[in-house]
Amino acid sequence: MSKALIVGMTLMAALLTAANSAASDTVLAMVKPSLRQDSACKNLPSLPRRVATISKYDQSFRSKSVLNEAQRQERALQLAPIQAAIRQVLALARTDDGNAAMCALQGLRSWAIGKALTDMATSDANLSRDSFTGEITAIVLTLQARGISLNGEDEIRSWLHTLASQTMVYYDVKAGPISRRNNHRYWAATAVADLGAILSDENMRAWARASFSLGACQIDDEGFLPLELARADRAYEYHLHAYSALNRLARQLAGHAHHDLECSDRLGLLYALVADGAASRAAFEKRTGLAQRHPSRRQLAAAFMPPPTRGDLGTTSALDPI
């Protein structure tokens, strides 16, 4: 066999190998796009199944308004990785990149498989989970807005249903007599309302409506919420916190015009009370007999959004879930 022929055959073999490799890559890209996505989803954060935090407030004070600094720091250390993980995946969902969005979906899958946040060992853990559930729903809503649905994602849907069910059972049966009726319940309902929309679950939406009315019907003729007044020098802060949740909840439920929100007219009384700056603070000091703490800018931001009007309550809400 001539040297030229050997060289030619070698070149031909190399070309065939390259062609086969390219063809294989093309088929892989067409048939298994998830494999390419998986390789781009390195270092997705995990979430724990079990959480056992304790309250940051000194429980010896009836008002639950005095911080225990050591407990606050310990609690923050336990919750920070959870918050960081969820926000990392939320950032992926919001990234203007299709692969990143699919990585966010994969993150949800891994959390669902691991039954993340489904073993809340303490009351504080249950109360803390509500904000995390709200941010998880924000990931789903962000993906849906980008055309990525949960159709066929049975594990994720089942996990989200579990989070909602556990939340409702906790506040209906296990929570203390105050937590089941104060701002904690309203914030929990904002997450359940979104999950009800995501999963098309009317029981969840009904629970969210009942939670709104449970709070709004407590507002007295001057706009005060008795359970939040009990927070002593933090009463103004907690009224802002409660108003933010109730206002958000009213807007989330606004698309269901066939259901009236009981006591929705009283939300305006609470808004008038908290939205008047220094005058609002003075009103709380007069009512409680205690100098009130200065709310943070973030807390005061709640007062910049008036409650929905009756007309709004007949239209679909476009509220940002975050």
PDB file of C-alpha atoms in Angstrom:
ATOM      1  CA  MET A   1       0.000   0.000   0.000  1.00  0.00           C
ATOM      2  CA  SER A   2       1.451   3.360  -1.020  1.00  0.00           C
ATOM      3  CA  LYS A   3       2.293   6.021   1.540  1.00  0.00           C
ATOM      4  CA  ALA A   4      -0.049   8.475  -0.202  1.00  0.00           C
ATOM      5  CA  LEU A   5      -2.930   6.011   0.074  1.00  0.00           C
ATOM      6  CA  ILE A   6      -2.298   5.473   3.796  1.00  0.00           C
ATOM      7  CA  VAL A   7      -2.279   9.242   4.422  1.00  0.00           C
ATOM      8  CA  GLY A   8      -5.511   9.611   2.446  1.00  0.00           C
ATOM      9  CA  MET A   9      -7.250   6.860   4.402  1.00  0.00           C
ATOM     10  CA  THR A  10      -6.131   8.414   7.694  1.00  0.00           C
ATOM     11  CA  LEU A  11      -7.539  11.798   6.701  1.00  0.00           C
ATOM     12  CA  MET A  12     -10.804  10.187   5.618  1.00  0.00           C
ATOM     13  CA  ALA A  13     -11.144   8.393   8.967  1.00  0.00           C
ATOM     14  CA  ALA A  14     -10.563  11.647  10.825  1.00  0.00           C
ATOM     15  CA  LEU A  15     -13.196  13.413   8.738  1.00  0.00           C
ATOM     16  CA  LEU A  16     -15.711  10.625   9.332  1.00  0.00           C
ATOM     17  CA  THR A  17     -15.057  10.734  13.080  1.00  0.00           C
ATOM     18  CA  ALA A  18     -15.581  14.496  13.158  1.00  0.00           C
ATOM     19  CA  ALA A  19     -18.738  14.187  11.079  1.00  0.00           C
ATOM     20  CA  ASN A  20     -20.130  11.467  13.333  1.00  0.00           C
ATOM     21  CA  SER A  21     -19.337  13.538  16.417  1.00  0.00           C
ATOM     22  CA  ALA A  22     -21.066  16.585  14.958  1.00  0.00           C
ATOM     23  CA  ALA A  23     -24.073  14.502  13.977  1.00  0.00           C
ATOM     24  CA  SER A  24     -24.196  13.015  17.455  1.00  0.00           C
ATOM     25  CA  ASP A  25     -24.112  16.486  19.011  1.00  0.00           C
ATOM     26  CA  THR A  26     -26.909  17.598  16.699  1.00  0.00           C
ATOM     27  CA  VAL A  27     -29.083  14.631  17.628  1.00  0.00           C
ATOM     28  CA  LEU A  28     -28.335  15.177  21.322  1.00  0.00           C
ATOM     29  CA  ALA A  29     -29.310  18.820  21.018  1.00  0.00           C
ATOM     30  CA  MET A  30     -32.584  17.854  19.330  1.00  0.00           C
ATOM     31  CA  VAL A  31     -33.528  14.890  21.494  1.00  0.00           C
ATOM     32  CA  LYS A  32     -32.007  15.685  24.877  1.00  0.00           C
ATOM     33  CA  PRO A  33     -31.892  19.463  25.338  1.00  0.00           C
ATOM     34  CA  SER A  34     -32.154  18.955  29.097  1.00  0.00           C
ATOM     35  CA  LEU A  35     -28.674  17.395  29.107  1.00  0.00           C
ATOM     36  CA  ARG A  36     -27.212  20.611  27.774  1.00  0.00           C
ATOM     37  CA  GLN A  37     -29.210  22.591  30.320  1.00  0.00           C
ATOM     38  CA  ASP A  38     -28.102  20.338  33.166  1.00  0.00           C
ATOM     39  CA  SER A  39     -24.449  20.985  32.380  1.00  0.00           C
ATOM     40  CA  ALA A  40     -25.093  24.709  32.698  1.00  0.00           C
ATOM     41  CA  CYS A  41     -26.866  24.281  36.060  1.00  0.00           C
ATOM     42  CA  LYS A  42     -23.857  23.643  38.238  1.00  0.00           C
ATOM     43  CA  ASN A  43     -23.914  24.539  41.927  1.00  0.00           C
ATOM     44  CA  LEU A  44     -27.676  24.921  42.255  1.00  0.00           C
ATOM     45  CA  PRO A  45     -28.356  25.555  45.952  1.00  0.00           C
ATOM     46  CA  SER A  46     -30.208  23.070  48.109  1.00  0.00           C
ATOM     47  CA  LEU A  47     -32.842  23.730  50.752  1.00  0.00           C
ATOM     48  CA  PRO A  48     -33.252  21.844  54.023  1.00  0.00           C
ATOM     49  CA  ARG A  49     -36.252  19.679  54.690  1.00  0.00           C
ATOM     50  CA  ARG A  50     -36.280  20.455  58.408  1.00  0.00           C
ATOM     51  CA  VAL A  51     -36.106  23.872  60.074  1.00  0.00           C
ATOM     52  CA  ALA A  52     -36.121  24.423  63.848  1.00  0.00           C
ATOM     53  CA  THR A  53     -35.632  28.130  64.549  1.00  0.00           C
ATOM     54  CA  ILE A  54     -36.654  29.952  67.707  1.00  0.00           C
ATOM     55  CA  SER A  55     -38.175  33.418  67.973  1.00  0.00           C
ATOM     56  CA  LYS A  56     -35.934  36.472  67.921  1.00  0.00           C
ATOM     57  CA  TYR A  57     -38.136  38.075  70.588  1.00  0.00           C
ATOM     58  CA  ASP A  58     -37.790  37.628  74.334  1.00  0.00           C
ATOM     59  CA  GLN A  59     -40.744  35.421  75.204  1.00  0.00           C
ATOM     60  CA  SER A  60     -40.872  36.662  78.804  1.00  0.00           C
ATOM     61  CA  PHE A  61     -42.418  39.914  77.546  1.00  0.00           C
ATOM     62  CA  ARG A  62     -46.105  39.544  76.783  1.00  0.00           C
ATOM     63  CA  SER A  63     -45.895  42.110  73.990  1.00  0.00           C
ATOM     64  CA  LYS A  64     -43.255  40.032  72.138  1.00  0.00           C
ATOM     65  CA  SER A  65     -41.655  43.346  71.195  1.00  0.00           C
ATOM     66  CA  VAL A  66     -38.255  43.106  72.920  1.00  0.00           C
ATOM     67  CA  LEU A  67     -35.468  41.479  70.938  1.00  0.00           C
ATOM     68  CA  ASN A  68     -33.240  38.821  72.455  1.00  0.00           C
ATOM     69  CA  GLU A  69     -30.027  39.647  70.620  1.00  0.00           C
ATOM     70  CA  ALA A  70     -28.434  36.222  70.990  1.00  0.00           C
ATOM     71  CA  GLN A  71     -31.573  34.505  69.701  1.00  0.00           C
ATOM     72  CA  ARG A  72     -31.865  37.026  66.877  1.00  0.00           C
ATOM     73  CA  GLN A  73     -28.341  36.279  65.699  1.00  0.00           C
ATOM     74  CA  GLU A  74     -28.773  32.505  65.963  1.00  0.00           C
ATOM     75  CA  ARG A  75     -32.039  32.670  64.035  1.00  0.00           C
ATOM     76  CA  ALA A  76     -30.519  34.882  61.355  1.00  0.00           C
ATOM     77  CA  LEU A  77     -27.644  32.429  60.866  1.00  0.00           C
ATOM     78  CA  GLN A  78     -30.101  29.567  60.376  1.00  0.00           C
ATOM     79  CA  LEU A  79     -32.365  31.412  57.953  1.00  0.00           C
ATOM     80  CA  ALA A  80     -29.775  33.274  55.875  1.00  0.00           C
ATOM     81  CA  PRO A  81     -28.706  30.251  53.755  1.00  0.00           C
ATOM     82  CA  ILE A  82     -32.351  29.452  52.973  1.00  0.00           C
ATOM     83  CA  GLN A  83     -33.061  33.001  51.906  1.00  0.00           C
ATOM     84  CA  ALA A  84     -29.869  33.141  49.838  1.00  0.00           C
ATOM     85  CA  ALA A  85     -30.669  29.855  48.072  1.00  0.00           C
ATOM     86  CA  ILE A  86     -34.182  30.917  47.100  1.00  0.00           C
ATOM     87  CA  ARG A  87     -33.030  34.310  45.893  1.00  0.00           C
ATOM     88  CA  GLN A  88     -30.240  32.721  43.855  1.00  0.00           C
ATOM     89  CA  VAL A  89     -32.774  30.615  41.968  1.00  0.00           C
ATOM     90  CA  LEU A  90     -35.142  33.575  41.650  1.00  0.00           C
ATOM     91  CA  ALA A  91     -32.294  35.536  40.067  1.00  0.00           C
ATOM     92  CA  LEU A  92     -31.816  32.698  37.555  1.00  0.00           C
ATOM     93  CA  ALA A  93     -35.516  32.805  36.709  1.00  0.00           C
ATOM     94  CA  ARG A  94     -35.269  36.529  36.077  1.00  0.00           C
ATOM     95  CA  THR A  95     -32.091  36.324  33.995  1.00  0.00           C
ATOM     96  CA  ASP A  96     -32.615  37.098  30.312  1.00  0.00           C
ATOM     97  CA  ASP A  97     -31.297  33.691  29.302  1.00  0.00           C
ATOM     98  CA  GLY A  98     -33.339  30.623  28.429  1.00  0.00           C
ATOM     99  CA  ASN A  99     -30.821  28.204  29.921  1.00  0.00           C
ATOM    100  CA  ALA A 100     -30.767  30.128  33.202  1.00  0.00           C
ATOM    101  CA  ALA A 101     -34.555  29.977  33.400  1.00  0.00           C
ATOM    102  CA  MET A 102     -34.459  26.221  32.847  1.00  0.00           C
ATOM    103  CA  CYS A 103     -31.876  25.980  35.609  1.00  0.00           C
ATOM    104  CA  ALA A 104     -34.353  27.726  37.899  1.00  0.00           C
ATOM    105  CA  LEU A 105     -36.922  25.086  36.989  1.00  0.00           C
ATOM    106  CA  GLN A 106     -34.360  22.395  37.740  1.00  0.00           C
ATOM    107  CA  GLY A 107     -33.754  24.034  41.109  1.00  0.00           C
ATOM    108  CA  LEU A 108     -37.462  23.758  41.883  1.00  0.00           C
ATOM    109  CA  ARG A 109     -37.366  20.097  40.853  1.00  0.00           C
ATOM    110  CA  SER A 110     -34.506  19.335  43.222  1.00  0.00           C
ATOM    111  CA  TRP A 111     -36.276  21.073  46.109  1.00  0.00           C
ATOM    112  CA  ALA A 112     -39.466  19.186  45.358  1.00  0.00           C
ATOM    113  CA  ILE A 113     -37.661  15.834  45.268  1.00  0.00           C
ATOM    114  CA  GLY A 114     -35.993  16.651  48.587  1.00  0.00           C
ATOM    115  CA  LYS A 115     -39.316  17.770  50.111  1.00  0.00           C
ATOM    116  CA  ALA A 116     -37.704  21.052  51.095  1.00  0.00           C
ATOM    117  CA  LEU A 117     -39.223  23.030  53.971  1.00  0.00           C
ATOM    118  CA  THR A 118     -41.838  20.396  54.768  1.00  0.00           C
ATOM    119  CA  ASP A 119     -40.686  19.554  58.311  1.00  0.00           C
ATOM    120  CA  MET A 120     -41.128  22.681  60.412  1.00  0.00           C
ATOM    121  CA  ALA A 121     -40.151  21.615  63.917  1.00  0.00           C
ATOM    122  CA  THR A 122     -41.050  24.802  65.821  1.00  0.00           C
ATOM    123  CA  SER A 123     -43.677  27.519  65.785  1.00  0.00           C
ATOM    124  CA  ASP A 124     -41.111  30.063  64.643  1.00  0.00           C
ATOM    125  CA  ALA A 125     -40.080  27.795  61.776  1.00  0.00           C
ATOM    126  CA  ASN A 126     -43.688  27.629  60.601  1.00  0.00           C
ATOM    127  CA  LEU A 127     -44.025  31.405  60.818  1.00  0.00           C
ATOM    128  CA  SER A 128     -40.695  31.928  59.041  1.00  0.00           C
ATOM    129  CA  ARG A 129     -41.563  29.566  56.207  1.00  0.00           C
ATOM    130  CA  ASP A 130     -44.347  31.850  54.968  1.00  0.00           C
ATOM    131  CA  SER A 131     -41.958  34.398  53.476  1.00  0.00           C
ATOM    132  CA  PHE A 132     -39.916  31.630  51.850  1.00  0.00           C
ATOM    133  CA  THR A 133     -43.038  30.100  50.336  1.00  0.00           C
ATOM    134  CA  GLY A 134     -43.932  33.519  48.978  1.00  0.00           C
ATOM    135  CA  GLU A 135     -40.540  33.830  47.299  1.00  0.00           C
ATOM    136  CA  ILE A 136     -40.787  30.304  45.892  1.00  0.00           C
ATOM    137  CA  THR A 137     -44.129  31.208  44.321  1.00  0.00           C
ATOM    138  CA  ALA A 138     -42.388  34.254  42.852  1.00  0.00           C
ATOM    139  CA  ILE A 139     -39.960  31.907  41.071  1.00  0.00           C
ATOM    140  CA  VAL A 140     -42.869  29.971  39.578  1.00  0.00           C
ATOM    141  CA  LEU A 141     -44.760  33.108  38.552  1.00  0.00           C
ATOM    142  CA  THR A 142     -41.619  34.542  36.961  1.00  0.00           C
ATOM    143  CA  LEU A 143     -41.079  31.349  34.963  1.00  0.00           C
ATOM    144  CA  GLN A 144     -44.716  31.307  33.895  1.00  0.00           C
ATOM    145  CA  ALA A 145     -44.415  34.885  32.680  1.00  0.00           C
ATOM    146  CA  ARG A 146     -41.549  33.667  30.485  1.00  0.00           C
ATOM    147  CA  GLY A 147     -43.647  30.877  29.018  1.00  0.00           C
ATOM    148  CA  ILE A 148     -42.309  28.061  31.223  1.00  0.00           C
ATOM    149  CA  SER A 149     -45.245  26.246  32.810  1.00  0.00           C
ATOM    150  CA  LEU A 150     -45.514  23.486  35.390  1.00  0.00           C
ATOM    151  CA  ASN A 151     -47.365  21.220  32.964  1.00  0.00           C
ATOM    152  CA  GLY A 152     -45.890  17.771  33.458  1.00  0.00           C
ATOM    153  CA  GLU A 153     -43.958  18.872  36.546  1.00  0.00           C
ATOM    154  CA  ASP A 154     -45.925  16.644  38.911  1.00  0.00           C
ATOM    155  CA  GLU A 155     -43.261  16.570  41.627  1.00  0.00           C
ATOM    156  CA  ILE A 156     -43.097  20.360  41.804  1.00  0.00           C
ATOM    157  CA  ARG A 157     -46.878  20.696  41.822  1.00  0.00           C
ATOM    158  CA  SER A 158     -47.232  18.084  44.564  1.00  0.00           C
ATOM    159  CA  TRP A 159     -44.571  19.808  46.669  1.00  0.00           C
ATOM    160  CA  LEU A 160     -46.207  23.222  46.274  1.00  0.00           C
ATOM    161  CA  HIS A 161     -49.534  21.680  47.263  1.00  0.00           C
ATOM    162  CA  THR A 162     -47.885  20.268  50.384  1.00  0.00           C
ATOM    163  CA  LEU A 163     -46.463  23.666  51.339  1.00  0.00           C
ATOM    164  CA  ALA A 164     -49.892  25.274  50.984  1.00  0.00           C
ATOM    165  CA  SER A 165     -51.700  22.475  52.829  1.00  0.00           C
ATOM    166  CA  GLN A 166     -49.261  22.508  55.724  1.00  0.00           C
ATOM    167  CA  THR A 167     -49.560  26.282  55.982  1.00  0.00           C
ATOM    168  CA  MET A 168     -53.349  26.196  56.121  1.00  0.00           C
ATOM    169  CA  VAL A 169     -53.399  23.389  58.693  1.00  0.00           C
ATOM    170  CA  TYR A 170     -50.851  25.186  60.851  1.00  0.00           C
ATOM    171  CA  TYR A 171     -52.881  28.389  61.085  1.00  0.00           C
ATOM    172  CA  ASP A 172     -56.227  26.625  61.388  1.00  0.00           C
ATOM    173  CA  VAL A 173     -55.188  24.078  64.013  1.00  0.00           C
ATOM    174  CA  LYS A 174     -51.696  24.441  65.455  1.00  0.00           C
ATOM    175  CA  ALA A 175     -50.830  28.144  65.683  1.00  0.00           C
ATOM    176  CA  GLY A 176     -51.352  30.062  68.898  1.00  0.00           C
ATOM    177  CA  PRO A 177     -54.493  32.170  69.377  1.00  0.00           C
ATOM    178  CA  ILE A 178     -52.693  35.366  68.347  1.00  0.00           C
ATOM    179  CA  SER A 179     -50.598  34.126  65.422  1.00  0.00           C
ATOM    180  CA  ARG A 180     -53.610  32.487  63.804  1.00  0.00           C
ATOM    181  CA  ARG A 181     -55.358  35.887  63.654  1.00  0.00           C
ATOM    182  CA  ASN A 182     -52.635  38.528  63.271  1.00  0.00           C
ATOM    183  CA  ASN A 183     -50.240  39.663  60.541  1.00  0.00           C
ATOM    184  CA  HIS A 184     -48.592  36.222  60.356  1.00  0.00           C
ATOM    185  CA  ARG A 185     -51.861  34.760  59.051  1.00  0.00           C
ATOM    186  CA  TYR A 186     -52.265  37.514  56.448  1.00  0.00           C
ATOM    187  CA  TRP A 187     -48.742  37.051  55.095  1.00  0.00           C
ATOM    188  CA  ALA A 188     -49.256  33.292  54.971  1.00  0.00           C
ATOM    189  CA  ALA A 189     -52.412  33.912  52.961  1.00  0.00           C
ATOM    190  CA  THR A 190     -50.538  35.963  50.352  1.00  0.00           C
ATOM    191  CA  ALA A 191     -48.397  32.895  49.600  1.00  0.00           C
ATOM    192  CA  VAL A 192     -51.390  30.550  49.617  1.00  0.00           C
ATOM    193  CA  ALA A 193     -53.309  32.889  47.296  1.00  0.00           C
ATOM    194  CA  ASP A 194     -50.508  32.714  44.735  1.00  0.00           C
ATOM    195  CA  LEU A 195     -50.280  28.940  45.090  1.00  0.00           C
ATOM    196  CA  GLY A 196     -54.033  28.722  44.584  1.00  0.00           C
ATOM    197  CA  ALA A 197     -53.646  30.621  41.324  1.00  0.00           C
ATOM    198  CA  ILE A 198     -50.656  28.530  40.204  1.00  0.00           C
ATOM    199  CA  LEU A 199     -52.341  25.213  41.012  1.00  0.00           C
ATOM    200  CA  SER A 200     -55.890  26.323  40.105  1.00  0.00           C
ATOM    201  CA  ASP A 201     -56.994  25.315  43.597  1.00  0.00           C
ATOM    202  CA  GLU A 202     -60.204  26.988  44.751  1.00  0.00           C
ATOM    203  CA  ASN A 203     -59.801  25.735  48.344  1.00  0.00           C
ATOM    204  CA  MET A 204     -56.552  27.665  48.631  1.00  0.00           C
ATOM    205  CA  ARG A 205     -58.132  30.799  47.203  1.00  0.00           C
ATOM    206  CA  ALA A 206     -61.083  30.438  49.579  1.00  0.00           C
ATOM    207  CA  TRP A 207     -58.695  30.130  52.526  1.00  0.00           C
ATOM    208  CA  ALA A 208     -56.884  33.269  51.398  1.00  0.00           C
ATOM    209  CA  ARG A 209     -60.197  35.154  51.165  1.00  0.00           C
ATOM    210  CA  ALA A 210     -61.190  33.994  54.641  1.00  0.00           C
ATOM    211  CA  SER A 211     -57.792  35.081  55.970  1.00  0.00           C
ATOM    212  CA  PHE A 212     -58.249  38.547  54.481  1.00  0.00           C
ATOM    213  CA  SER A 213     -61.650  38.920  56.112  1.00  0.00           C
ATOM    214  CA  LEU A 214     -60.315  37.576  59.409  1.00  0.00           C
ATOM    215  CA  GLY A 215     -57.894  40.487  59.491  1.00  0.00           C
ATOM    216  CA  ALA A 216     -59.936  43.238  57.856  1.00  0.00           C
ATOM    217  CA  CYS A 217     -62.967  42.626  60.076  1.00  0.00           C
ATOM    218  CA  GLN A 218     -60.803  43.299  63.152  1.00  0.00           C
ATOM    219  CA  ILE A 219     -60.074  46.880  62.042  1.00  0.00           C
ATOM    220  CA  ASP A 220     -61.945  49.206  64.391  1.00  0.00           C
ATOM    221  CA  ASP A 221     -63.610  52.495  63.485  1.00  0.00           C
ATOM    222  CA  GLU A 222     -60.370  54.405  64.052  1.00  0.00           C
ATOM    223  CA  GLY A 223     -58.357  52.023  61.898  1.00  0.00           C
ATOM    224  CA  PHE A 224     -56.580  50.134  64.683  1.00  0.00           C
ATOM    225  CA  LEU A 225     -55.969  46.388  64.810  1.00  0.00           C
ATOM    226  CA  PRO A 226     -56.213  45.201  68.443  1.00  0.00           C
ATOM    227  CA  LEU A 227     -53.724  42.353  68.081  1.00  0.00           C
ATOM    228  CA  GLU A 228     -51.100  44.653  66.557  1.00  0.00           C
ATOM    229  CA  LEU A 229     -51.728  47.307  69.224  1.00  0.00           C
ATOM    230  CA  ALA A 230     -50.528  44.721  71.733  1.00  0.00           C
ATOM    231  CA  ARG A 231     -46.990  45.039  70.293  1.00  0.00           C
ATOM    232  CA  ALA A 232     -46.340  47.993  72.618  1.00  0.00           C
ATOM    233  CA  ASP A 233     -43.724  50.396  71.190  1.00  0.00           C
ATOM    234  CA  ARG A 234     -43.768  48.467  67.906  1.00  0.00           C
ATOM    235  CA  ALA A 235     -47.520  48.900  67.366  1.00  0.00           C
ATOM    236  CA  TYR A 236     -47.062  51.380  64.514  1.00  0.00           C
ATOM    237  CA  GLU A 237     -44.486  49.123  62.831  1.00  0.00           C
ATOM    238  CA  TYR A 238     -46.782  46.130  63.036  1.00  0.00           C
ATOM    239  CA  HIS A 239     -49.803  48.024  61.759  1.00  0.00           C
ATOM    240  CA  LEU A 240     -47.734  48.942  58.696  1.00  0.00           C
ATOM    241  CA  HIS A 241     -46.703  45.300  58.390  1.00  0.00           C
ATOM    242  CA  ALA A 242     -50.292  44.089  58.661  1.00  0.00           C
ATOM    243  CA  TYR A 243     -51.577  46.707  56.225  1.00  0.00           C
ATOM    244  CA  SER A 244     -48.956  45.704  53.660  1.00  0.00           C
ATOM    245  CA  ALA A 245     -50.113  42.076  53.829  1.00  0.00           C
ATOM    246  CA  LEU A 246     -53.843  42.845  53.746  1.00  0.00           C
ATOM    247  CA  ASN A 247     -53.479  45.322  50.888  1.00  0.00           C
ATOM    248  CA  ARG A 248     -51.419  42.877  48.884  1.00  0.00           C
ATOM    249  CA  LEU A 249     -53.895  40.104  49.594  1.00  0.00           C
ATOM    250  CA  ALA A 250     -56.828  42.260  48.466  1.00  0.00           C
ATOM    251  CA  ARG A 251     -55.058  42.919  45.173  1.00  0.00           C
ATOM    252  CA  GLN A 252     -54.173  39.260  44.667  1.00  0.00           C
ATOM    253  CA  LEU A 253     -57.814  38.300  45.128  1.00  0.00           C
ATOM    254  CA  ALA A 254     -59.110  41.163  43.003  1.00  0.00           C
ATOM    255  CA  GLY A 255     -59.492  39.060  39.877  1.00  0.00           C
ATOM    256  CA  HIS A 256     -62.298  37.003  41.388  1.00  0.00           C
ATOM    257  CA  ALA A 257     -65.122  39.526  41.165  1.00  0.00           C
ATOM    258  CA  HIS A 258     -67.774  36.870  41.839  1.00  0.00           C
ATOM    259  CA  HIS A 259     -66.529  36.703  45.427  1.00  0.00           C
ATOM    260  CA  ASP A 260     -66.977  39.701  47.705  1.00  0.00           C
ATOM    261  CA  LEU A 261     -64.180  40.313  50.186  1.00  0.00           C
ATOM    262  CA  GLU A 262     -65.906  40.695  53.518  1.00  0.00           C
ATOM    263  CA  CYS A 263     -64.865  43.874  55.372  1.00  0.00           C
ATOM    264  CA  SER A 264     -62.789  45.116  52.423  1.00  0.00           C
ATOM    265  CA  ASP A 265     -64.236  48.587  53.052  1.00  0.00           C
ATOM    266  CA  ARG A 266     -62.445  48.706  56.412  1.00  0.00           C
ATOM    267  CA  LEU A 267     -59.024  48.475  54.787  1.00  0.00           C
ATOM    268  CA  GLY A 268     -59.305  52.171  53.950  1.00  0.00           C
ATOM    269  CA  LEU A 269     -59.572  52.988  57.664  1.00  0.00           C
ATOM    270  CA  LEU A 270     -56.293  51.186  58.353  1.00  0.00           C
ATOM    271  CA  TYR A 271     -54.656  52.916  55.408  1.00  0.00           C
ATOM    272  CA  ALA A 272     -55.756  56.358  56.627  1.00  0.00           C
ATOM    273  CA  LEU A 273     -54.297  55.581  60.039  1.00  0.00           C
ATOM    274  CA  VAL A 274     -50.838  54.453  58.889  1.00  0.00           C
ATOM    275  CA  ALA A 275     -50.295  56.708  55.864  1.00  0.00           C
ATOM    276  CA  ASP A 276     -50.014  60.077  57.571  1.00  0.00           C
ATOM    277  CA  GLY A 277     -46.369  60.090  58.631  1.00  0.00           C
ATOM    278  CA  ALA A 278     -45.722  61.913  61.897  1.00  0.00           C
ATOM    279  CA  ALA A 279     -49.438  62.231  62.585  1.00  0.00           C
ATOM    280  CA  SER A 280     -49.784  58.461  62.329  1.00  0.00           C
ATOM    281  CA  ARG A 281     -46.988  57.922  64.820  1.00  0.00           C
ATOM    282  CA  ALA A 282     -48.597  60.403  67.205  1.00  0.00           C
ATOM    283  CA  ALA A 283     -51.914  58.565  66.943  1.00  0.00           C
ATOM    284  CA  PHE A 284     -50.264  55.327  68.019  1.00  0.00           C
ATOM    285  CA  GLU A 285     -48.440  57.002  70.878  1.00  0.00           C
ATOM    286  CA  LYS A 286     -51.720  58.446  72.113  1.00  0.00           C
ATOM    287  CA  ARG A 287     -53.536  55.111  71.832  1.00  0.00           C
ATOM    288  CA  THR A 288     -50.806  52.976  73.445  1.00  0.00           C
ATOM    289  CA  GLY A 289     -49.361  55.531  75.853  1.00  0.00           C
ATOM    290  CA  LEU A 290     -45.896  54.562  74.600  1.00  0.00           C
ATOM    291  CA  ALA A 291     -43.350  56.333  72.414  1.00  0.00           C
ATOM    292  CA  GLN A 292     -43.305  54.482  69.113  1.00  0.00           C
ATOM    293  CA  ARG A 293     -40.221  53.316  67.269  1.00  0.00           C
ATOM    294  CA  HIS A 294     -39.448  55.030  63.988  1.00  0.00           C
ATOM    295  CA  PRO A 295     -40.424  52.604  61.200  1.00  0.00           C
ATOM    296  CA  SER A 296     -37.797  51.839  58.582  1.00  0.00           C
ATOM    297  CA  ARG A 297     -38.113  53.102  55.018  1.00  0.00           C
ATOM    298  CA  ARG A 298     -39.075  49.618  53.944  1.00  0.00           C
ATOM    299  CA  GLN A 299     -41.861  49.494  56.512  1.00  0.00           C
ATOM    300  CA  LEU A 300     -43.098  52.954  55.561  1.00  0.00           C
ATOM    301  CA  ALA A 301     -43.206  51.952  51.893  1.00  0.00           C
ATOM    302  CA  ALA A 302     -46.433  50.090  52.653  1.00  0.00           C
ATOM    303  CA  ALA A 303     -48.156  53.408  53.273  1.00  0.00           C
ATOM    304  CA  PHE A 304     -47.437  54.605  49.735  1.00  0.00           C
ATOM    305  CA  MET A 305     -49.843  52.094  48.153  1.00  0.00           C
ATOM    306  CA  PRO A 306     -53.515  52.848  48.816  1.00  0.00           C
ATOM    307  CA  PRO A 307     -55.974  49.969  49.024  1.00  0.00           C
ATOM    308  CA  PRO A 308     -57.718  48.850  45.840  1.00  0.00           C
ATOM    309  CA  THR A 309     -60.969  50.600  45.011  1.00  0.00           C
ATOM    310  CA  ARG A 310     -64.215  48.747  44.456  1.00  0.00           C
ATOM    311  CA  GLY A 311     -63.524  49.056  40.738  1.00  0.00           C
ATOM    312  CA  ASP A 312     -60.103  47.467  41.211  1.00  0.00           C
ATOM    313  CA  LEU A 313     -61.714  44.565  43.018  1.00  0.00           C
ATOM    314  CA  GLY A 314     -63.540  43.718  39.819  1.00  0.00           C
ATOM    315  CA  THR A 315     -60.410  43.480  37.689  1.00  0.00           C
ATOM    316  CA  THR A 316     -57.441  41.177  37.521  1.00  0.00           C
ATOM    317  CA  SER A 317     -54.556  42.196  39.741  1.00  0.00           C
ATOM    318  CA  ALA A 318     -51.149  42.779  38.182  1.00  0.00           C
ATOM    319  CA  LEU A 319     -49.376  42.825  41.519  1.00  0.00           C
ATOM    320  CA  ASP A 320     -45.714  41.917  41.446  1.00  0.00           C
ATOM    321  CA  PRO A 321     -45.410  38.823  43.668  1.00  0.00           C
ATOM    322  CA  ILE A 322     -42.256  40.238  45.149  1.00  0.00           C
TER     323      ILE A 322
END
